[in-house]
Structures are given as C-alpha cells and as structure tokens.
C-alpha cells in the first residue's frame, strides 16, 4: 500500500476474511525487543475516534517487527485531496469535518496521552467510510532509535510539513505539531499539496505557508482558495476567511505565537458550530492479551474487547 521512513505498509486478509493494515518496520530502525514490547503495549491501549487503533503486533525470530492496524478503505487525506478526478469535488463541510477531527485526535494525544506526533502530514491522516479522519503513526517515535527519528524529521521537511525551528532543534514539540496541523488546514483550503508548492509549482519553490502568506499580503486572498470552495463563497466566505486566518496563526514562524491545539479546535468549532459535536467512535480500550508462537515469535493483541486481532503467525500480506 505504501512506504514511509518507518517501513512498508501492506493490506492483509485474515482467516475470517477481514482486512487489516500491516506495517513492517524497517530493519535497525526500531528499539530492542524489551523496550519495543513495553512501548507498543501502551500504544495499543489508546482509543479515540480520530486516532487509528493499533490492534496487534508481531515479533519474528529474525527480528521482524510488524504492527497491525485497522484498515481504512478510503486511504489517506493526501490521496483523497490530490489524486481524485475533476468530477469528484469535496465540499466545505467535509473539509471542515476533517480539520476538526484531526484537531480532536491531536488534542487527545497531547493532553490525555502525553504524546507528540512529530510527523503529522496529510499522508498519515487516514479516512474511514464516513470520511472521518484518523491520525496514524502517532507514538511510533517511541518505538524507534534516535537516528530513525531524525530521518523522520528530515523527511517531514522535504514534504513541507516541518516547523522551521526543527531544522536546528531536531526535537518535535506540541507547537511543531500545531504547525503541521496548520499546513494540513491550508491544504484543505487551497487544494494544493505542500510538496508541489516546494517543488516550484504555484508556490514558486516556497513552502505552502509562505505562498499563502504572500498572496494574502497582496490582498488577493480569494486566489488562495480551491476553486471548488469559491462556488459557495457567498454562503461560506466568512468561514473560509476565518479558517484561513487560524491556519496562518498555526504556521507562524515563531513557536510562541502559535496557538495550542485546544485553542485551534475551539476556534474551528466556533467557525462551524454545526460540526462541533464531533463524530461517533469507539469506546475506551482496556487490558491486553498475548499468544505466543513457536521459538522467539509472538503475536500480541492490544486493546480491549472484540476489536483486537490475534493470530498465530504473521498475516498473509498482499500489496
């Protein structure tokens, strides 16, 4: 299904016919087995409607490490926005729901789990059947070596989501996550990929935040928005402008000037109050169970209830 700095993701079909996503971590990027098991056990208990649940993990005899997640048939927000045809427009309420849901998931990570994402992009915001967002790859930095995490930060910079201070500090924070959230909001508003802007497309080689700021400075603000959104501008114009202002606040070059994610969510809900209730989702997880395989192999289900996945060996993966 795709590759990332962490590893390769496959779609796997289990014996009962259900499908899951399996991330095979690259060799030598993960911590040792004991540390890995301790951290992954904690990650498997995290449940929130806007976070992709870790259902199980597998440790193989040769050091293989697999993570098993819910499968999201609609794929990533990046593909949803940028790989669609001209006859599949995305309306404003749908885009705003994605922005709010992503903010809710990030708020839960920051305030309830004490987790900094560190690599938030539209590529790891996944969409369920109802086009509700689920943040993936959260907490993976806890499973990785420091060298692997440095590579992730560098990759985020190449894609256009990295806060400017990370070029020196090399350590993600709540404010760098807010910067990445702001870039995703700009992506939803403009319909443009941050990577395309950096490669010299409409952004002229600058990042998406810099391109948007330059257009706004010249008072050509309407030129910023995706043409699809401008069709309903008489009804939604104020909402678009207020969301744009908030997104630019999130990508302020100064970390101290950026809002906390709680403020971002509150303002989004004030802009579009009819979506403020959030989306229905899963309840809390609990406990964990494991089932050992032969030798050094083990496959462990994490979380609670019937939602966890157990297997006696690695799932059969298909690209």
Tab-separated table of C-alpha atoms in Angstrom:
chain	number	residue	atom	x	y	z
A	1	UNK	CA	0.000	0.000	0.000
A	2	UNK	CA	2.889	2.372	0.555
A	3	UNK	CA	6.298	3.054	2.069
A	4	UNK	CA	7.486	5.545	4.670
A	5	UNK	CA	10.558	6.328	6.713
A	6	UNK	CA	9.403	3.750	9.254
A	7	UNK	CA	8.689	0.865	6.896
A	8	UNK	CA	6.308	-0.652	4.362
A	9	UNK	CA	2.530	-0.942	4.748
A	10	UNK	CA	0.569	-3.885	3.350
A	11	UNK	CA	-3.099	-4.752	3.190
A	12	UNK	CA	-3.574	-8.148	4.824
A	13	UNK	CA	-6.526	-10.519	4.762
A	14	UNK	CA	-7.066	-12.598	7.897
A	15	UNK	CA	-8.521	-16.108	8.011
A	16	UNK	CA	-12.021	-14.786	8.730
A	17	UNK	CA	-11.893	-12.576	5.619
A	18	UNK	CA	-11.492	-9.290	7.476
A	19	UNK	CA	-8.824	-6.872	6.326
A	20	UNK	CA	-6.185	-5.027	8.317
A	21	UNK	CA	-3.206	-2.825	7.506
A	22	UNK	CA	0.181	-4.272	8.440
A	23	UNK	CA	3.218	-2.045	8.833
A	24	UNK	CA	6.517	-3.914	8.586
A	25	UNK	CA	9.166	-1.798	10.277
A	26	UNK	CA	12.496	-1.390	8.552
A	27	UNK	CA	15.435	-3.305	9.944
A	28	UNK	CA	17.530	-1.491	12.531
A	29	UNK	CA	15.108	1.437	12.953
A	30	UNK	CA	13.291	0.004	15.985
A	31	UNK	CA	14.475	-0.268	19.575
A	32	UNK	CA	15.387	-3.581	21.197
A	33	UNK	CA	12.704	-6.177	21.900
A	34	UNK	CA	12.147	-5.404	25.590
A	35	UNK	CA	11.772	-1.648	25.092
A	36	UNK	CA	9.718	-2.205	21.962
A	37	UNK	CA	7.238	-4.508	23.714
A	38	UNK	CA	6.812	-2.131	26.644
A	39	UNK	CA	6.067	0.856	24.410
A	40	UNK	CA	3.853	-0.953	21.914
A	41	UNK	CA	1.765	-2.344	24.773
A	42	UNK	CA	0.974	1.205	25.876
A	43	UNK	CA	0.211	2.398	22.349
A	44	UNK	CA	-2.213	-0.486	21.876
A	45	UNK	CA	-4.429	0.788	24.686
A	46	UNK	CA	-5.018	4.197	23.098
A	47	UNK	CA	-8.545	4.593	21.755
A	48	UNK	CA	-10.120	7.704	20.233
A	49	UNK	CA	-12.500	8.183	17.273
A	50	UNK	CA	-9.879	10.248	15.434
A	51	UNK	CA	-6.852	8.027	16.081
A	52	UNK	CA	-6.032	4.861	14.125
A	53	UNK	CA	-6.092	1.964	16.584
A	54	UNK	CA	-3.139	-0.382	16.929
A	55	UNK	CA	-4.714	-3.845	17.138
A	56	UNK	CA	-1.754	-6.212	17.420
A	57	UNK	CA	1.958	-6.632	16.857
A	58	UNK	CA	4.219	-9.471	15.782
A	59	UNK	CA	7.840	-10.180	16.658
A	60	UNK	CA	9.584	-12.702	14.414
A	61	UNK	CA	12.574	-14.985	15.059
A	62	UNK	CA	14.865	-12.856	12.880
A	63	UNK	CA	13.916	-9.571	14.480
A	64	UNK	CA	10.955	-8.823	12.214
A	65	UNK	CA	8.534	-6.334	13.733
A	66	UNK	CA	5.002	-5.965	12.372
A	67	UNK	CA	2.278	-3.601	13.604
A	68	UNK	CA	-1.370	-4.397	12.812
A	69	UNK	CA	-3.907	-1.576	12.423
A	70	UNK	CA	-7.487	-1.103	11.312
A	71	UNK	CA	-7.708	-0.927	7.516
A	72	UNK	CA	-9.041	2.371	6.146
A	73	UNK	CA	-10.531	1.727	2.670
A	74	UNK	CA	-10.643	5.408	1.695
A	75	UNK	CA	-6.900	5.754	2.158
A	76	UNK	CA	-5.088	8.925	3.133
A	77	UNK	CA	-6.227	12.533	3.118
A	78	UNK	CA	-3.376	13.266	0.692
A	79	UNK	CA	-4.785	10.820	-1.866
A	80	UNK	CA	-8.366	11.957	-1.183
A	81	UNK	CA	-7.439	15.574	-1.921
A	82	UNK	CA	-4.825	15.278	-4.634
A	83	UNK	CA	-5.434	12.022	-6.518
A	84	UNK	CA	-9.096	12.471	-7.430
A	85	UNK	CA	-10.698	13.311	-10.715
A	86	UNK	CA	-12.338	16.640	-11.629
A	87	UNK	CA	-15.795	15.099	-11.219
A	88	UNK	CA	-15.341	14.308	-7.533
A	89	UNK	CA	-15.460	17.659	-5.713
A	90	UNK	CA	-15.035	17.873	-1.933
A	91	UNK	CA	-17.387	20.352	-0.298
A	92	UNK	CA	-16.584	22.717	2.544
A	93	UNK	CA	-18.404	20.849	5.368
A	94	UNK	CA	-16.443	17.683	4.506
A	95	UNK	CA	-13.126	19.548	4.579
A	96	UNK	CA	-14.011	21.294	7.830
A	97	UNK	CA	-15.038	17.993	9.425
A	98	UNK	CA	-11.619	16.583	8.503
A	99	UNK	CA	-9.850	19.605	10.009
A	100	UNK	CA	-11.861	19.377	13.244
A	101	UNK	CA	-11.416	15.633	13.580
A	102	UNK	CA	-7.671	15.892	13.042
A	103	UNK	CA	-7.500	18.596	15.711
A	104	UNK	CA	-9.522	16.413	18.114
A	105	UNK	CA	-7.200	13.471	17.619
A	106	UNK	CA	-4.132	15.644	18.125
A	107	UNK	CA	-5.651	17.212	21.248
A	108	UNK	CA	-6.197	13.743	22.730
A	109	UNK	CA	-2.579	12.803	22.046
A	110	UNK	CA	-1.247	15.987	23.638
A	111	UNK	CA	-3.489	16.177	26.698
A	112	UNK	CA	-4.528	12.595	27.502
A	113	UNK	CA	-1.590	10.502	26.291
A	114	UNK	CA	1.331	12.953	26.596
A	115	UNK	CA	2.378	12.047	23.049
A	116	UNK	CA	3.891	14.411	20.494
A	117	UNK	CA	3.208	13.124	16.989
A	118	UNK	CA	6.261	14.643	15.321
A	119	UNK	CA	5.355	13.585	11.778
A	120	UNK	CA	1.816	14.816	11.100
A	121	UNK	CA	1.084	15.041	7.361
A	122	UNK	CA	-1.950	14.550	5.133
A	123	UNK	CA	-0.345	11.243	4.173
A	124	UNK	CA	-0.845	9.815	7.656
A	125	UNK	CA	-4.303	11.238	8.246
A	126	UNK	CA	-6.490	8.343	7.075
A	127	UNK	CA	-10.214	8.411	6.284
A	128	UNK	CA	-12.902	5.917	7.271
A	129	UNK	CA	-16.030	5.083	5.269
A	130	UNK	CA	-17.737	8.222	6.581
A	131	UNK	CA	-14.752	10.402	5.559
A	132	UNK	CA	-13.898	10.952	9.214
A	133	UNK	CA	-10.160	11.401	9.855
A	134	UNK	CA	-7.990	9.060	11.892
A	135	UNK	CA	-4.409	10.076	12.643
A	136	UNK	CA	-1.905	7.262	12.100
A	137	UNK	CA	1.773	6.806	13.002
A	138	UNK	CA	1.357	8.505	16.391
A	139	UNK	CA	3.714	7.251	19.077
A	140	UNK	CA	5.952	5.465	16.581
A	141	UNK	CA	8.830	7.710	17.636
A	142	UNK	CA	8.757	5.855	20.968
A	143	UNK	CA	9.488	2.603	19.149
A	144	UNK	CA	12.349	3.961	17.062
A	145	UNK	CA	16.016	4.747	17.557
A	146	UNK	CA	17.068	8.408	17.753
A	147	UNK	CA	18.720	8.125	14.316
A	148	UNK	CA	15.468	6.895	12.765
A	149	UNK	CA	13.533	9.757	14.357
A	150	UNK	CA	15.996	12.297	12.940
A	151	UNK	CA	15.340	10.871	9.473
A	152	UNK	CA	11.597	11.276	10.001
A	153	UNK	CA	12.020	14.970	10.842
A	154	UNK	CA	14.157	15.476	7.742
A	155	UNK	CA	11.547	13.772	5.557
A	156	UNK	CA	8.788	15.952	7.012
A	157	UNK	CA	10.861	18.973	5.995
A	158	UNK	CA	11.161	17.733	2.432
A	159	UNK	CA	7.384	17.278	2.270
A	160	UNK	CA	6.646	20.777	3.565
A	161	UNK	CA	5.172	19.987	6.994
A	162	UNK	CA	8.168	20.663	9.232
A	163	UNK	CA	8.146	23.687	11.515
A	164	UNK	CA	11.145	25.964	10.812
A	165	UNK	CA	12.678	25.559	14.274
A	166	UNK	CA	13.092	21.804	13.704
A	167	UNK	CA	15.944	22.460	11.296
A	168	UNK	CA	18.010	23.345	14.384
A	169	UNK	CA	16.321	21.810	17.416
A	170	UNK	CA	15.714	18.315	15.945
A	171	UNK	CA	13.115	17.639	18.641
A	172	UNK	CA	9.391	17.821	17.961
A	173	UNK	CA	7.022	19.579	20.369
A	174	UNK	CA	3.333	20.380	20.739
A	175	UNK	CA	3.954	23.604	18.815
A	176	UNK	CA	5.634	21.794	15.904
A	177	UNK	CA	2.583	19.505	15.738
A	178	UNK	CA	0.353	22.600	15.586
A	179	UNK	CA	2.468	23.895	12.696
A	180	UNK	CA	1.890	20.634	10.810
A	181	UNK	CA	-1.839	20.844	11.564
A	182	UNK	CA	-1.833	24.367	10.129
A	183	UNK	CA	-0.236	23.111	6.913
A	184	UNK	CA	-2.951	20.441	6.620
A	185	UNK	CA	-5.610	23.131	7.108
A	186	UNK	CA	-4.004	25.195	4.325
A	187	UNK	CA	-4.013	22.064	2.177
A	188	UNK	CA	-7.760	21.669	2.754
A	189	UNK	CA	-8.392	25.345	1.961
A	190	UNK	CA	-6.215	25.617	-1.140
A	191	UNK	CA	-6.430	22.113	-2.576
A	192	UNK	CA	-2.660	22.299	-3.093
A	193	UNK	CA	-0.057	19.822	-1.919
A	194	UNK	CA	2.741	21.308	0.228
A	195	UNK	CA	5.226	19.214	-1.713
A	196	UNK	CA	4.065	20.662	-5.044
A	197	UNK	CA	4.443	24.184	-3.679
A	198	UNK	CA	8.008	23.469	-2.576
A	199	UNK	CA	8.927	21.942	-5.940
A	200	UNK	CA	8.229	25.206	-7.699
A	201	UNK	CA	4.640	24.774	-8.827
A	202	UNK	CA	2.163	27.519	-7.980
A	203	UNK	CA	4.214	28.185	-4.862
A	204	UNK	CA	7.268	29.199	-6.888
A	205	UNK	CA	9.537	26.954	-4.848
A	206	UNK	CA	8.420	28.297	-1.452
A	207	UNK	CA	6.526	26.242	1.106
A	208	UNK	CA	2.724	26.310	1.116
A	209	UNK	CA	2.512	28.598	4.203
A	210	UNK	CA	4.890	31.100	2.598
A	211	UNK	CA	2.986	31.038	-0.687
A	212	UNK	CA	-0.377	31.594	1.041
A	213	UNK	CA	1.038	34.413	3.190
A	214	UNK	CA	2.440	36.167	0.110
A	215	UNK	CA	-0.933	36.042	-1.660
A	216	UNK	CA	-2.767	37.361	1.407
A	217	UNK	CA	-0.212	40.161	1.797
A	218	UNK	CA	-1.011	41.345	-1.730
A	219	UNK	CA	-4.725	41.320	-0.802
A	220	UNK	CA	-5.524	38.686	-3.416
A	221	UNK	CA	-6.987	36.437	-0.746
A	222	UNK	CA	-9.640	34.874	-2.997
A	223	UNK	CA	-6.824	33.491	-5.164
A	224	UNK	CA	-5.766	31.272	-2.261
A	225	UNK	CA	-8.877	29.118	-2.043
A	226	UNK	CA	-9.601	25.968	-4.020
A	227	UNK	CA	-11.901	26.887	-6.916
A	228	UNK	CA	-14.365	24.244	-5.714
A	229	UNK	CA	-14.833	26.190	-2.478
A	230	UNK	CA	-15.344	29.504	-4.251
A	231	UNK	CA	-18.546	28.218	-5.871
A	232	UNK	CA	-20.272	28.553	-2.495
A	233	UNK	CA	-18.345	31.653	-1.420
A	234	UNK	CA	-21.464	33.827	-0.886
A	235	UNK	CA	-22.606	31.405	1.827
A	236	UNK	CA	-19.275	30.276	3.269
A	237	UNK	CA	-16.936	33.203	2.584
A	238	UNK	CA	-16.600	34.293	6.217
A	239	UNK	CA	-15.944	30.717	7.335
A	240	UNK	CA	-13.215	30.327	4.710
A	241	UNK	CA	-11.529	33.581	5.706
A	242	UNK	CA	-11.662	32.843	9.429
A	243	UNK	CA	-10.269	29.346	8.896
A	244	UNK	CA	-7.500	30.788	6.728
A	245	UNK	CA	-6.565	33.265	9.470
A	246	UNK	CA	-6.475	30.432	12.009
A	247	UNK	CA	-4.318	28.243	9.755
A	248	UNK	CA	-1.839	31.091	9.235
A	249	UNK	CA	-1.745	31.559	13.014
A	250	UNK	CA	-0.808	27.870	13.350
A	251	UNK	CA	2.087	28.205	10.880
A	252	UNK	CA	3.530	31.348	12.439
A	253	UNK	CA	7.357	31.140	12.215
A	254	UNK	CA	7.556	31.793	15.965
A	255	UNK	CA	6.542	28.764	18.094
A	256	UNK	CA	5.451	31.034	20.950
A	257	UNK	CA	2.996	32.810	18.658
A	258	UNK	CA	1.216	29.604	17.643
A	259	UNK	CA	-1.946	28.571	19.491
A	260	UNK	CA	-2.286	25.363	21.473
A	261	UNK	CA	-4.238	22.652	19.680
A	262	UNK	CA	-7.093	23.108	22.180
A	263	UNK	CA	-7.469	26.716	21.003
A	264	UNK	CA	-7.369	25.597	17.377
A	265	UNK	CA	-10.205	23.125	17.918
A	266	UNK	CA	-12.287	25.630	19.868
A	267	UNK	CA	-11.959	28.241	17.118
A	268	UNK	CA	-12.798	25.721	14.385
A	269	UNK	CA	-15.939	24.781	16.313
A	270	UNK	CA	-16.858	28.453	16.644
A	271	UNK	CA	-16.410	28.944	12.894
A	272	UNK	CA	-18.574	25.907	12.021
A	273	UNK	CA	-20.690	25.221	15.149
A	274	UNK	CA	-22.968	22.680	13.434
A	275	UNK	CA	-19.970	20.306	13.267
A	276	UNK	CA	-18.847	20.928	16.848
A	277	UNK	CA	-20.343	17.717	18.236
A	278	UNK	CA	-17.617	15.514	16.781
A	279	UNK	CA	-18.007	12.072	15.256
A	280	UNK	CA	-19.214	8.853	16.803
A	281	UNK	CA	-16.395	6.467	17.584
A	282	UNK	CA	-15.119	3.558	19.615
A	283	UNK	CA	-15.113	3.400	23.365
A	284	UNK	CA	-12.089	3.098	25.582
A	285	UNK	CA	-9.737	0.160	25.369
A	286	UNK	CA	-8.561	-1.948	28.207
A	287	UNK	CA	-6.245	-4.751	29.081
A	288	UNK	CA	-4.060	-6.680	26.666
A	289	UNK	CA	-3.658	-10.301	25.774
A	290	UNK	CA	-0.861	-12.214	24.108
A	291	UNK	CA	-0.466	-15.509	22.430
A	292	UNK	CA	2.990	-16.880	21.955
A	293	UNK	CA	4.101	-18.613	18.806
A	294	UNK	CA	6.951	-21.048	18.411
A	295	UNK	CA	10.503	-20.073	19.276
A	296	UNK	CA	11.024	-16.335	19.541
A	297	UNK	CA	7.892	-15.475	17.603
A	298	UNK	CA	4.960	-13.797	19.277
A	299	UNK	CA	1.819	-12.102	18.093
A	300	UNK	CA	0.137	-9.903	20.626
A	301	UNK	CA	-3.327	-8.407	20.550
A	302	UNK	CA	-3.625	-4.983	22.131
A	303	UNK	CA	-6.624	-3.012	23.280
A	304	UNK	CA	-9.871	-4.455	24.542
A	305	UNK	CA	-12.974	-6.387	23.593
A	306	UNK	CA	-13.655	-7.971	20.231
A	307	UNK	CA	-11.794	-5.253	18.386
A	308	UNK	CA	-8.370	-6.774	18.965
A	309	UNK	CA	-6.700	-9.021	16.410
A	310	UNK	CA	-4.992	-12.249	17.399
A	311	UNK	CA	-3.103	-14.565	15.088
A	312	UNK	CA	-0.653	-17.411	15.456
A	313	UNK	CA	1.694	-16.068	12.802
A	314	UNK	CA	2.215	-13.068	10.558
A	315	UNK	CA	-0.806	-12.169	8.404
A	316	UNK	CA	-0.705	-13.023	4.732
A	317	UNK	CA	0.077	-9.687	3.082
A	318	UNK	CA	-0.802	-8.531	-0.360
A	319	UNK	CA	0.475	-5.311	-1.943
